[in-house]
CSV table of C-alpha atoms in Angstrom, one decimal:
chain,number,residue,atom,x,y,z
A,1296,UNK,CA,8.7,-15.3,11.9
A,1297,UNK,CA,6.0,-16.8,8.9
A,1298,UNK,CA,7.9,-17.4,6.2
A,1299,UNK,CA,4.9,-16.2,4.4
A,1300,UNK,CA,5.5,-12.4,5.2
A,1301,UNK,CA,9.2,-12.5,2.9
A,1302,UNK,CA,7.4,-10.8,0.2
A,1303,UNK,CA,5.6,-8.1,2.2
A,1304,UNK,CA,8.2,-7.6,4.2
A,1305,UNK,CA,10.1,-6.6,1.2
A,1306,UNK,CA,7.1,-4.1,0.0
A,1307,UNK,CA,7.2,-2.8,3.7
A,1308,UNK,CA,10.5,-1.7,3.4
A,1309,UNK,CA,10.8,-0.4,-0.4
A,1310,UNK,CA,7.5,1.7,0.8
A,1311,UNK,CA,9.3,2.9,4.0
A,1312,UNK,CA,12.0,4.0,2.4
A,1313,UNK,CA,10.4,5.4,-1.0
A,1314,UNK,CA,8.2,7.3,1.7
A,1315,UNK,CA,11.3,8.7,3.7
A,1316,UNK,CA,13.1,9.9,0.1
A,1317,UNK,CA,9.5,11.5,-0.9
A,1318,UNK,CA,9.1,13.4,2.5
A,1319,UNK,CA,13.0,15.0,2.9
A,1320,UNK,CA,13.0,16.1,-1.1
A,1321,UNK,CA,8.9,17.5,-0.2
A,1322,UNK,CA,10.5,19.4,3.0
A,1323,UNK,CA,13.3,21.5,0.3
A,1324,UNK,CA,10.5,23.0,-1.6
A,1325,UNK,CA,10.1,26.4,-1.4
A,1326,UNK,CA,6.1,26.0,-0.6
A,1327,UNK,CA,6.3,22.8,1.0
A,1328,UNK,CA,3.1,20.3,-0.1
A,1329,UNK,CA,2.3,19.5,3.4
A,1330,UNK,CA,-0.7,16.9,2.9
A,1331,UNK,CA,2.0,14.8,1.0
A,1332,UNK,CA,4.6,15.3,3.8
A,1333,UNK,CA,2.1,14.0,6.6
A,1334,UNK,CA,1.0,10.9,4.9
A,1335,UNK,CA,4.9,9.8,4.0
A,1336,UNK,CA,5.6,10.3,7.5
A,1337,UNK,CA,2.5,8.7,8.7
A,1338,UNK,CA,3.0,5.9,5.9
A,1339,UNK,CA,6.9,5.4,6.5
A,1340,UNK,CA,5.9,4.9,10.2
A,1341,UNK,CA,3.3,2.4,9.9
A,1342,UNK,CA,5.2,0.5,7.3
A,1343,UNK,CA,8.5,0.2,9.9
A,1344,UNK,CA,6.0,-0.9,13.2
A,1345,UNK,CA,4.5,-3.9,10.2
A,1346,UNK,CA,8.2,-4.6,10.1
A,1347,UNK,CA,8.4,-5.3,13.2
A,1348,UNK,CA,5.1,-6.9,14.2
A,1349,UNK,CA,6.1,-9.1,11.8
A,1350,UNK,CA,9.5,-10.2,12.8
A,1351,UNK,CA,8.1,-10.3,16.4
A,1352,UNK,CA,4.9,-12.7,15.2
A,1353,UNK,CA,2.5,-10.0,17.0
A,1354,UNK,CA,-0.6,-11.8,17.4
A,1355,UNK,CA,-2.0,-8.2,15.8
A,1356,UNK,CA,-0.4,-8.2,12.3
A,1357,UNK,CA,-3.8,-8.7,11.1
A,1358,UNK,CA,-5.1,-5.6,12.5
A,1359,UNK,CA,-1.9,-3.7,11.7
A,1360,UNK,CA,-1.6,-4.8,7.9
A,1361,UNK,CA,-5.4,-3.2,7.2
A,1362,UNK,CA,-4.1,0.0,9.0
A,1363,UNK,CA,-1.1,-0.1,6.6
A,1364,UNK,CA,-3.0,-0.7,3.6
A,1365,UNK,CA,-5.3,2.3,4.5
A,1366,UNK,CA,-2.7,4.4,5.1
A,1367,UNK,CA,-0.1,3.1,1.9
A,1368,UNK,CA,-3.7,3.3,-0.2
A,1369,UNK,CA,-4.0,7.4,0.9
A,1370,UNK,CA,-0.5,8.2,0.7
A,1371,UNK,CA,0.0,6.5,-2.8
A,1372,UNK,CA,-2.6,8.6,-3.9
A,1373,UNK,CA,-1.2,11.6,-2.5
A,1374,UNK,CA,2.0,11.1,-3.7
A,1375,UNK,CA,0.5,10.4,-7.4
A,1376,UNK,CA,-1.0,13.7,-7.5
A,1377,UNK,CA,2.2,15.6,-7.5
A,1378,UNK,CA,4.8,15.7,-10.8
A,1379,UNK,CA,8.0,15.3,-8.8
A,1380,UNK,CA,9.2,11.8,-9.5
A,1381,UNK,CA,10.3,11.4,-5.9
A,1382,UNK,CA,6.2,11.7,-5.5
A,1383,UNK,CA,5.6,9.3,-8.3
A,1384,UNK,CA,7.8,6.6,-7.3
A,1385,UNK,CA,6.2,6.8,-3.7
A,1386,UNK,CA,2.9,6.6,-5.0
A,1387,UNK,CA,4.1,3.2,-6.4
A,1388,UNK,CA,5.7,1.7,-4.0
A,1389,UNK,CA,3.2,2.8,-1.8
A,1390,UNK,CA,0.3,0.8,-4.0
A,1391,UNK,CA,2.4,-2.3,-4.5
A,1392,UNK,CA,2.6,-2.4,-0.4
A,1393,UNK,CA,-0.9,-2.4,-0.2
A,1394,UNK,CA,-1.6,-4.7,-2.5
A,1395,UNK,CA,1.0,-7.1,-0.7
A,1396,UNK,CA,-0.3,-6.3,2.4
A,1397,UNK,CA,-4.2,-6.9,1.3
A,1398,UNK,CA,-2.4,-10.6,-0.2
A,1399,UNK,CA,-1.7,-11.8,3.7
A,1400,UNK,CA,-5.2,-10.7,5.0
A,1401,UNK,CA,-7.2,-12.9,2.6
């Protein structure tokens, strides 16, 4: 594994699991915000398969970091819409994977 990923991989996860708390505390609402529910599942996926083409040295990280950033960039601004701070700590850790993500493609 690049040794240069340690910091990304450490976004990865923080956003994964930000994105898991976000979606279960989204799901006990009486009328459930389902946009913000699809992305953290979408986003919480993506960031785990990164994980893992990373630890495996996929030859397509590349191609799977700009999918993550797409998707972390649209559920960050999701979750920022919403007053919960379940949403609002999503929406960050969601941004700061992006932006660590976007830091390995240049």
């Amino acid at each position: 594994m690049n040794a240069d990923y340690k910091s990304c991989l450490s976004a990865l996860e923080r956003c994964k699991e930000a994105c898991n708390v976000c979606y279960h505390a989204c799901l006990k609402k009486e009328k459930p915000m389902m946009m913000c529910i699809e992305l953290d599942r979408e986003c919480a996926e993506i960031c785990s398969y990164a994980i893992n083409a990373m630890e495996r040295s996929s030859k397509f990280v590349h191609q799977i970091l700009t999918l993550c950033v797409h998707i972390c960039e649209m559920c960050g601004t999701e979750c920022h819409a919403h007053d919960q701070q379940h949403c609002k700590d999503c929406a960050k850790a969601c941004f700061t994977c992006a932006e660590e993500c976007r830091l390995l493609l240049t």
